[in-house]
Short mmCIF file of C-alpha atoms and ligand atoms in Angstrom, two decimals:
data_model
loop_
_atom_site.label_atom_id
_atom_site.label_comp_id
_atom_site.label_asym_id
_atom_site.label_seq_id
_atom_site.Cartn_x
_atom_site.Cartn_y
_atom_site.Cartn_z
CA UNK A 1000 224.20 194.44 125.33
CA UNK A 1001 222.57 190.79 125.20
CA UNK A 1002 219.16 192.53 125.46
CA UNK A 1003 220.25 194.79 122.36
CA UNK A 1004 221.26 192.06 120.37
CA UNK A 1005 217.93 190.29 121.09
CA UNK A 1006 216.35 193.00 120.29
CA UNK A 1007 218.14 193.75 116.94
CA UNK A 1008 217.87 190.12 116.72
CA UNK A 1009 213.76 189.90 117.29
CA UNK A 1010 212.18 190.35 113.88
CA UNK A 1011 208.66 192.49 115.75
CA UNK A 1012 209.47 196.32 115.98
CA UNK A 1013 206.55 198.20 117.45
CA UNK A 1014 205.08 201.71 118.13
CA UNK A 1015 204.67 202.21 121.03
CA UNK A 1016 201.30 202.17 122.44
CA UNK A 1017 199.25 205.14 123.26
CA UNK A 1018 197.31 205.00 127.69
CA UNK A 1019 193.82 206.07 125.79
CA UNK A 1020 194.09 203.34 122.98
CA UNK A 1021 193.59 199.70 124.38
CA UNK A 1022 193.81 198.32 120.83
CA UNK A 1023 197.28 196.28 120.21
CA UNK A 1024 199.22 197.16 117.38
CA UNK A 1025 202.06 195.49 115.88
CA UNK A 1026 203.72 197.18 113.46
CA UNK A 1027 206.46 195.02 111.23
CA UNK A 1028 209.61 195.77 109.40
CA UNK A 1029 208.19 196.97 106.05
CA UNK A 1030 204.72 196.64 107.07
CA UNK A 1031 202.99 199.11 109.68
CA UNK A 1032 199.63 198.24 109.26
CA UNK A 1033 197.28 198.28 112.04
CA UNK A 1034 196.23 194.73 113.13
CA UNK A 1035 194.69 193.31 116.44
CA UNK A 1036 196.63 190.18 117.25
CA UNK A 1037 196.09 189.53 120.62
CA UNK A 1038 193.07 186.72 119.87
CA UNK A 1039 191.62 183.85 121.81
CA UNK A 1040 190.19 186.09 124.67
CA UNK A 1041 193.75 187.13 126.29
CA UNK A 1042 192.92 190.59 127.37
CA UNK A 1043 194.89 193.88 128.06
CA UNK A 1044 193.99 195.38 131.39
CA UNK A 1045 194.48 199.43 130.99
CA UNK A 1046 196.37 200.83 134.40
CA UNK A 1047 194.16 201.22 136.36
CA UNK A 1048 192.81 197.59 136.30
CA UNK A 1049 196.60 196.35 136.46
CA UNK A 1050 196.70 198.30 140.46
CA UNK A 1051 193.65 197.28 141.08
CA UNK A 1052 194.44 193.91 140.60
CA UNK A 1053 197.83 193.96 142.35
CA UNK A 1054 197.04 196.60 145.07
CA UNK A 1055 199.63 199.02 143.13
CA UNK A 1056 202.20 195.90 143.09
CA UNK A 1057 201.91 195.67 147.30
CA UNK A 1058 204.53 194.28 148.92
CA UNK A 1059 202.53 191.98 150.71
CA UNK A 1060 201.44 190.73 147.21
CA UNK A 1061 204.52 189.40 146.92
CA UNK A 1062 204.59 185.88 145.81
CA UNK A 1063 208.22 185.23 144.32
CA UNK A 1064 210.75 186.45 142.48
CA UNK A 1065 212.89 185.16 139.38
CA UNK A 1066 215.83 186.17 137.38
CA UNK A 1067 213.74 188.36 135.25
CA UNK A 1068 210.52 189.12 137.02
CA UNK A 1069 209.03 189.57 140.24
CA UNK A 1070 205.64 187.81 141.32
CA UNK A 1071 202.68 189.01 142.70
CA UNK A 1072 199.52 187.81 143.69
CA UNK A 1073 196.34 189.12 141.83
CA UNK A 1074 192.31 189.10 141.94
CA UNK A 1075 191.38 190.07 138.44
CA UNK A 1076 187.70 191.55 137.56
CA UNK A 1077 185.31 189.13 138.95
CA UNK A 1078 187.29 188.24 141.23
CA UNK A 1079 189.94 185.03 139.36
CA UNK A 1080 193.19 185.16 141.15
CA UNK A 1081 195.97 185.33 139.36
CA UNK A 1082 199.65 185.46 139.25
CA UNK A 1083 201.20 188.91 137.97
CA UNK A 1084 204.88 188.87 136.34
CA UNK A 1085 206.23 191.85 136.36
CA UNK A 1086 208.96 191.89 134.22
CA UNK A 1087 211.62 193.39 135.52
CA UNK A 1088 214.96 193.30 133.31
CA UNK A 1089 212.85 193.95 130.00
CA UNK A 1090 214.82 195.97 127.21
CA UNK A 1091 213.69 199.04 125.81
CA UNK A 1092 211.99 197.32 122.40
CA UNK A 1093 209.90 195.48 125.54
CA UNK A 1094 206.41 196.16 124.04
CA UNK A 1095 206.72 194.36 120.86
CA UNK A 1096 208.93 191.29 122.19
CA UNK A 1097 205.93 191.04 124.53
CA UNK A 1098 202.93 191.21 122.13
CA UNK A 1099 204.55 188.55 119.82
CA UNK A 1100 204.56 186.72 123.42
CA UNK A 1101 201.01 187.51 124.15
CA UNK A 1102 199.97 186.46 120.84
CA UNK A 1103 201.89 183.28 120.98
CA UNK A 1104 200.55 181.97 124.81
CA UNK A 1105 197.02 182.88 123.65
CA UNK A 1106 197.08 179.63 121.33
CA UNK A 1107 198.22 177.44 123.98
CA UNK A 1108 195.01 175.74 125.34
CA UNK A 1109 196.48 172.82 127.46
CA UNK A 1110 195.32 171.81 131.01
CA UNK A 1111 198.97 171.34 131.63
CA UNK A 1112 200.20 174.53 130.58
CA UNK A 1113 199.66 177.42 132.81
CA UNK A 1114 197.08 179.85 130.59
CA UNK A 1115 197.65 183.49 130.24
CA UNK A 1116 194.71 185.31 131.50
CA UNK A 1117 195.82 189.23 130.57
CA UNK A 1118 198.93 191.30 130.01
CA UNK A 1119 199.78 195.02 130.23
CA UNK A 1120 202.42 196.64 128.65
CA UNK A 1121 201.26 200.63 129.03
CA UNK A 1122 201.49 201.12 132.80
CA UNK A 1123 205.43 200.86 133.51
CA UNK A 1124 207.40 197.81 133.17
CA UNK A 1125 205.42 194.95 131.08
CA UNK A 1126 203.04 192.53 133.15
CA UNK A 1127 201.87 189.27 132.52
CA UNK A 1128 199.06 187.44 134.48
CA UNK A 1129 198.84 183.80 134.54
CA UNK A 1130 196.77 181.65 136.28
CA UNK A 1131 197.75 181.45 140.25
CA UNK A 1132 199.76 177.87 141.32
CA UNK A 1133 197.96 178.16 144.86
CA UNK A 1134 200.40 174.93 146.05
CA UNK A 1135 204.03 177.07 144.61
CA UNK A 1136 206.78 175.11 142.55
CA UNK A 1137 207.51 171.82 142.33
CA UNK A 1138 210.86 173.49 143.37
CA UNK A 1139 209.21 174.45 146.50
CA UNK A 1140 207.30 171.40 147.55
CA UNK A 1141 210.21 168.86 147.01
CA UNK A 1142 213.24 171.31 147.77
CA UNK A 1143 211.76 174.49 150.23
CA UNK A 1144 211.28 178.01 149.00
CA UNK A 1145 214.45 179.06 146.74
CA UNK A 1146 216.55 181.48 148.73
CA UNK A 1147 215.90 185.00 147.76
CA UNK A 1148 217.72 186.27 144.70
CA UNK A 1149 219.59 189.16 144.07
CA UNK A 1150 217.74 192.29 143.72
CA UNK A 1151 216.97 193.63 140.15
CA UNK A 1152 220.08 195.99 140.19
CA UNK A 1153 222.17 193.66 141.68
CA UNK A 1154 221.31 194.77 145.45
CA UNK A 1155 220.41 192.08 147.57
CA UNK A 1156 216.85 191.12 147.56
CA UNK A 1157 214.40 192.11 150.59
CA UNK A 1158 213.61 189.15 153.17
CA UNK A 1159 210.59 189.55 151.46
CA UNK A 1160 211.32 187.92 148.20
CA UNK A 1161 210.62 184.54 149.50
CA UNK A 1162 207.06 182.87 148.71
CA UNK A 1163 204.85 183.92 151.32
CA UNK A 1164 202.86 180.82 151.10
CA UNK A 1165 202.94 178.05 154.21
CA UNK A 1166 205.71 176.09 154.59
CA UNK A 1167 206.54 173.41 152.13
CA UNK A 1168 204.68 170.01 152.29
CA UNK A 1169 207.56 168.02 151.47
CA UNK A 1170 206.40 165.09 153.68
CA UNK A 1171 202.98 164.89 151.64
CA UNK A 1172 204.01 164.32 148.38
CA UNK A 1173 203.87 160.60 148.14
CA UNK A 1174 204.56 158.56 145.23
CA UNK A 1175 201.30 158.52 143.56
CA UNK A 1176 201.23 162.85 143.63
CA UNK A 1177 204.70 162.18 142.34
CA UNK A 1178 203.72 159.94 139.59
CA UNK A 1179 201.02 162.31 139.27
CA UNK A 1180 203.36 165.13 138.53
CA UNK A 1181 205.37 163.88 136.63
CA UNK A 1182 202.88 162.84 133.61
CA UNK A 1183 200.96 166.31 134.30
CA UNK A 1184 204.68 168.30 133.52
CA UNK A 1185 205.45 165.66 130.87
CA UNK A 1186 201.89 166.09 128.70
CA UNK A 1187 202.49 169.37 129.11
CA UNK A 1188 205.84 169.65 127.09
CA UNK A 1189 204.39 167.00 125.18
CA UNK A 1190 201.87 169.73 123.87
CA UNK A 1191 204.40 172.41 123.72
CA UNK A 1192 206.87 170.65 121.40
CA UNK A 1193 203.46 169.16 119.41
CA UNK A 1194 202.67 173.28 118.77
CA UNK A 1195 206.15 173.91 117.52
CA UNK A 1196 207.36 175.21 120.92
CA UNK A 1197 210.49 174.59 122.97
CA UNK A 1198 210.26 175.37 126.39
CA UNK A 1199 214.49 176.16 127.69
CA UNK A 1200 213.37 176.50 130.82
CA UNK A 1201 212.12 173.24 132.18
CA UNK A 1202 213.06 173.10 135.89
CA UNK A 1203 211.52 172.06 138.81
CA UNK A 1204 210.38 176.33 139.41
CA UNK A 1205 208.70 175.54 135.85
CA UNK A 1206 206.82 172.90 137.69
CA UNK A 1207 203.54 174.75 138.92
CA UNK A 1208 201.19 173.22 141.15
CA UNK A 1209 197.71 173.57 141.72
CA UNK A 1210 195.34 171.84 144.04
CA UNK A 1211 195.59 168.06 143.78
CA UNK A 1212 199.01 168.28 143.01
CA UNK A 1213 198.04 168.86 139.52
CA UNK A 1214 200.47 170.32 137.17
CA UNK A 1215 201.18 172.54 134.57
CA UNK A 1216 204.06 173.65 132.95
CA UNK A 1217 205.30 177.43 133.40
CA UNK A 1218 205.43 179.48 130.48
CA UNK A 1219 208.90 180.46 129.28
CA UNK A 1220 209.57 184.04 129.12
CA UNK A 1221 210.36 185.14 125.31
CA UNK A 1222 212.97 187.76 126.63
CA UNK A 1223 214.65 184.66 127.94
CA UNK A 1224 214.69 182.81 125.05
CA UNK A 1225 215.55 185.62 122.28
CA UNK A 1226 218.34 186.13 124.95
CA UNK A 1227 219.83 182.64 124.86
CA UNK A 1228 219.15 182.26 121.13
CA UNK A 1229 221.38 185.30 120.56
CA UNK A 1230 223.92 184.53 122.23
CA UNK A 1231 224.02 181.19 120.64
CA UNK A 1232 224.12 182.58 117.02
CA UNK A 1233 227.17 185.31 118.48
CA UNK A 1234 229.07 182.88 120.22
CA UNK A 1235 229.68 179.85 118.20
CA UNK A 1236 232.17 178.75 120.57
CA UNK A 1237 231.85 180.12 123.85
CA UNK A 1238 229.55 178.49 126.57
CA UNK A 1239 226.41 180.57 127.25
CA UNK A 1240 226.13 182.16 131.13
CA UNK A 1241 224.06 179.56 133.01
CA UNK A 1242 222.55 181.27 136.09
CA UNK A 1243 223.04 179.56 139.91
CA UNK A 1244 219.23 178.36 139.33
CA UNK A 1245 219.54 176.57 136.24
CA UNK A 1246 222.59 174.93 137.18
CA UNK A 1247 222.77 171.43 136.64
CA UNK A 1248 219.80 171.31 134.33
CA UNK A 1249 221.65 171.27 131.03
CA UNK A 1250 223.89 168.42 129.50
CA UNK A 1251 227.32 170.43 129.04
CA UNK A 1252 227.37 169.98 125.38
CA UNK A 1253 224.13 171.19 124.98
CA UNK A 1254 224.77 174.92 126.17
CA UNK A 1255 225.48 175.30 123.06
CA UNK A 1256 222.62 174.24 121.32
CA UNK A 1257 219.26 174.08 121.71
CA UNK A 1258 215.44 172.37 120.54
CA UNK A 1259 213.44 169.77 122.09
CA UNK A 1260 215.69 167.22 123.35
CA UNK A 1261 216.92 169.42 125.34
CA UNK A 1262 213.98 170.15 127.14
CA UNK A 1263 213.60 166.27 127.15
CA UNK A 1264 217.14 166.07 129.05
CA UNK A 1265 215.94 169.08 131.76
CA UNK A 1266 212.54 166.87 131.84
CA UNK A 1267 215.19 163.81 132.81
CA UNK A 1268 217.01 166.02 135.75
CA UNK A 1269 213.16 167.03 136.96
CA UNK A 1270 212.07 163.22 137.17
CA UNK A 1271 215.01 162.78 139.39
CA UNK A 1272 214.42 165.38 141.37
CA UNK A 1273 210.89 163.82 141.67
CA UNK A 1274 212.62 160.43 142.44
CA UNK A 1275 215.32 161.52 145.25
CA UNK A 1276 214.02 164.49 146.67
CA UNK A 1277 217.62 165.89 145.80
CA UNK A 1278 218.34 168.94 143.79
CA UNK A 1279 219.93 168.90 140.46
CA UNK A 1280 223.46 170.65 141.94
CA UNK A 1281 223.84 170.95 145.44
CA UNK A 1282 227.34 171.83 146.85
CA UNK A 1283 226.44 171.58 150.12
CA UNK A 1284 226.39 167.30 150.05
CA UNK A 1285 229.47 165.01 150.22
CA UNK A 1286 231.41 163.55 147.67
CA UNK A 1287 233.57 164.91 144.72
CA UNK A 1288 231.86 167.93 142.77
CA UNK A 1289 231.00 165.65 140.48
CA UNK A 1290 228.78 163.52 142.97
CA UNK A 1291 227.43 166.85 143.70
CA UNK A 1292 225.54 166.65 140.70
CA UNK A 1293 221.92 165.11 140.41
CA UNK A 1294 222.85 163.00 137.59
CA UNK A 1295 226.16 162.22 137.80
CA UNK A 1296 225.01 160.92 141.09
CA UNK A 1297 221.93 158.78 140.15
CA UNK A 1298 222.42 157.53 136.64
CA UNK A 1299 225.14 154.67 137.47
CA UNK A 1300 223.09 153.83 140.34
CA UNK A 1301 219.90 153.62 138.24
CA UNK A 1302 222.09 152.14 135.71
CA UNK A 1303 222.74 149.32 137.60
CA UNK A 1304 218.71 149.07 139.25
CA UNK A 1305 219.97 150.47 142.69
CA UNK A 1306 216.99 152.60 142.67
CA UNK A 1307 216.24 151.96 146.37
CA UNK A 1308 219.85 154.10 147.31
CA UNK A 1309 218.42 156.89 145.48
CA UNK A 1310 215.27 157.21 146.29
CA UNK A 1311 213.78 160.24 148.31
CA UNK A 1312 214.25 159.03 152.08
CA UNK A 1313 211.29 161.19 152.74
CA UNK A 1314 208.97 158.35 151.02
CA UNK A 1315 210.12 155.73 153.21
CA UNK A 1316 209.19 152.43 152.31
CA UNK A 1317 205.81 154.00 150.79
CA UNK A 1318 206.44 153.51 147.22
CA UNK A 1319 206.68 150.20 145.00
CA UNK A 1320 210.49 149.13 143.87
CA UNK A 1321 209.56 148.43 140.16
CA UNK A 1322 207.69 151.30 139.52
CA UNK A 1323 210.34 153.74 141.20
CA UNK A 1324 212.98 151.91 138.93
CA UNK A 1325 211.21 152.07 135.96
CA UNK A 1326 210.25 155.63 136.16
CA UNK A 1327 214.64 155.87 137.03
CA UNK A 1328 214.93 154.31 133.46
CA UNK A 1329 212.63 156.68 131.97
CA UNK A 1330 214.88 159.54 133.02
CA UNK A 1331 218.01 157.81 132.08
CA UNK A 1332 216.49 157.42 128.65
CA UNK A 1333 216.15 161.40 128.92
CA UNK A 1334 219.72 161.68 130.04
CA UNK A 1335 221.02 160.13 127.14
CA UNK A 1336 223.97 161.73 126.21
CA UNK A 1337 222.90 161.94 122.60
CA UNK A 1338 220.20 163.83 122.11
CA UNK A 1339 218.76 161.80 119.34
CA UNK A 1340 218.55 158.62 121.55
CA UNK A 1341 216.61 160.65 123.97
CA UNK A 1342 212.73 160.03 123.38
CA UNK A 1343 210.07 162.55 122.74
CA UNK A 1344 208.02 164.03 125.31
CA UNK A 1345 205.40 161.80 123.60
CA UNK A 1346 206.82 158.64 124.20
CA UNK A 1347 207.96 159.63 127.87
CA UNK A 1348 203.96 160.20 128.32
CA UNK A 1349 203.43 156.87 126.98
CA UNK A 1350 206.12 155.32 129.04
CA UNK A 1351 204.59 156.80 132.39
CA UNK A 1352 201.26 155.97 131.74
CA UNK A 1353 201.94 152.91 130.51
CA UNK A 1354 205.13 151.40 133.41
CA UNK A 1355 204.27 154.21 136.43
CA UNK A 1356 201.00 155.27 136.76
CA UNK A 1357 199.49 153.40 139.98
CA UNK A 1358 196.42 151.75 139.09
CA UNK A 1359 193.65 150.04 140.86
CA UNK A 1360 192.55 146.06 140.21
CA UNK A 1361 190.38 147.28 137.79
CA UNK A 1362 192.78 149.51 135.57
CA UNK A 1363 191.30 153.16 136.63
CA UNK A 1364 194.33 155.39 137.82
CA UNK A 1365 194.99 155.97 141.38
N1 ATP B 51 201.66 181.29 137.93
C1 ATP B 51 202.29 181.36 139.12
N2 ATP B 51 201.62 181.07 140.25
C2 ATP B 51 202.24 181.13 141.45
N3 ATP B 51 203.54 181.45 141.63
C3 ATP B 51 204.26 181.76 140.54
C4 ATP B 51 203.68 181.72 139.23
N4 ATP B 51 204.63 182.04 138.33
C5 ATP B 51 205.75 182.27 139.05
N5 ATP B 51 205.53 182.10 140.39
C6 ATP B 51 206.50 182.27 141.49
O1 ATP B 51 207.38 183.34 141.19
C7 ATP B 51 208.73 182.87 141.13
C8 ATP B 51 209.47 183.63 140.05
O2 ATP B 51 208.84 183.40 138.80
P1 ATP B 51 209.65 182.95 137.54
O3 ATP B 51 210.51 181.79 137.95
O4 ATP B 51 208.71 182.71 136.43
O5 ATP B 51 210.56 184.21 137.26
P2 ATP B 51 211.64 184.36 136.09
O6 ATP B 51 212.52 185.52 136.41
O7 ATP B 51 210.95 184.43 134.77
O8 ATP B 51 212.38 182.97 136.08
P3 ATP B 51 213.78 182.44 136.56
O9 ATP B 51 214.47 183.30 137.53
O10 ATP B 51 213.43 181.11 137.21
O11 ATP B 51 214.56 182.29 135.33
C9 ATP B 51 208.61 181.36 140.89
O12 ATP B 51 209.72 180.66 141.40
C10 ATP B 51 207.35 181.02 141.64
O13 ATP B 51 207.64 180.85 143.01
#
């Protein structure tokens, strides 16, 4: 039903495409003329490229698996690897929904944001390819592989849903690659929001990392979103279905609602996952369920400057006091409850750069 109504809701209606035509066509409500939209160099691969890239979707190719898609690893033409996401819960009207995707992520040009380097829609369920986070998730590195999630149908998922990737390096992310991090994710949502995007997603599984600990930010599926705008505009009232993953991400109140501060709050809960090593809802720690949460938990302590009982016990005494609590503020400016006193991703750049970023005696960046 939800995918129906996003659907219905979606304003791009499409033919479908024909296997022998590798031209896009988008074909609008009143309008059915033939243009080619997908620009900037974002190709389609035909079928046969898409399993020879994946190995016909191997198993062992296996990389990870979301709420809505399963990843693989790739080796495009010329041998780039990439990331394919297959999209696996995509509703029937999946073609066009995608192209308006496609054409969307091939104007994003941000070394922050993960690029799209091809899509396929004719061979079976839709595909995306992205470039490949060779280090995993943020989620990964600070918190271990997420546990495998249930299978599309609702069968449990195969052992083999976890990242096959080595284990997590928790122990090697310092404070620098955390400071690091942090202003990579944040200039990317910086750029989003500048190009009239809002992400609803951010997370620390949004947080890709390459080698360096670099960053980028994970696109946000479209399905996703038309989903969880149309449920807003049918349920004025009624709280929108959070999944296990997101939990703890979103300030209540803002469940129903949506835009950029919100991603600025989710950016909040992600610096203090960065800070504390701790997830943003874990029900497996002490205290009252409210403790349970990430920031119910840290923002009285940060509040009050007690940033040294919340910081990641991992780092030891390997990070400097003033800029752990300053970087603490910095979320709890995200956390406002208001979402107007929250900044803008711009100004949490600035505020990184300018009270975080380690820098040598002679100003360069650590
Ligand atoms: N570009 C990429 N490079 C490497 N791994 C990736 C990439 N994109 C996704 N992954 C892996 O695949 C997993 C599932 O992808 P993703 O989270 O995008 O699926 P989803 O169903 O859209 O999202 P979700 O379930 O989080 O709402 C990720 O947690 C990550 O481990």
């Amino acid at each position: 039903m939800g995918w129906m109504n996003a659907a219905l809701l979606g304003c791009v209606m499409c033919s479908s495409s024909k296997d022998d035509d590798d031209s896009v066509e988008i074909a609008r409500p009143g309008n059915r003329r033939r243009e080619v939209a997908i620009a900037a160099g974002v190709p389609e691969l035909t079928p046969r490229e898409l399993k020879e890239a994946t190995a016909k979707f191997s198993a062992s190719r296996l990389i990870g698996r979301g709420e809505h898609a399963e990843v693989f690893r790739a080796t495009l033409r010329g041998g780039r690897a990439a990331a394919a996401k297959r999209l696996i819960r995509a509703p029937p009207a999946a073609a066009g929904i995608l192209r308006e995707q496609v054409a969307a992520a091939s104007k994003l040009r941000h070394e922050n944001v993960v690029r799209l380097l091809g899509y396929s829609i004719t061979a079976g369920l839709p595909v995306l390819l992205y470039e490949l986070a060779d280090v995993g998730t943020l989620h990964d590195v600070l918190h271990g592989t997420r546990p495998p999630l249930a299978g599309p149908r609702g069968a449990p998922a195969p052992a083999s849903t976890s990242i096959r990737r080595p284990p997590p390096a928790t122990a090697t992310l310092g404070w620098e690659q955390r400071v690091r991090i942090a202003l990579d994710a944040a200039a990317g949502l910086a750029y989003l929001h500048a190009a009239a995007v809002t992400h609803r997603g951010v997370r620390s599984t949004s947080v890709l990392l390459f080698q360096g600990f670099r960053a980028k930010i994970a696109e946000h599926d479209v399905f996703k979103q038309k989903q969880q705008l149309a449920d807003q505009d049918l349920t004025q009232t009624v709280i929108r279905y959070v999944p296990d993953t997101e939990v703890g991400y979103y300030h209540p109140m803002e469940l129903m609602c949506s835009g950029r501060k919100m991603d600025v709050f989710s950016f909040g809960v992600v610096l203090l996952e960065l800070l504390t090593g701790r997830k943003p809802h874990d029900n497996t720690l002490p205290g009252t369920r409210v403790q349970q949460f990430l920031m119910f938990w840290a923002r009285p302590l940060l509040a009050q400057g007690r940033v040294e009982e919340c910081i990641d016990p991992k780092l030891g005494d390997q990070y400097p006091p003033a800029g752990a609590l300053k970087l603490g503020r910095i979320a709890l400016q995200c956390l406002q409850d208001h979402p107007a006193s929250r900044p803008s991703m711009d100004t949490v750049v600035r505020l990184i750069n300018r009270d975080v970023v380690v820098r040598d005696q002679r100003g360069a960046r650590v």
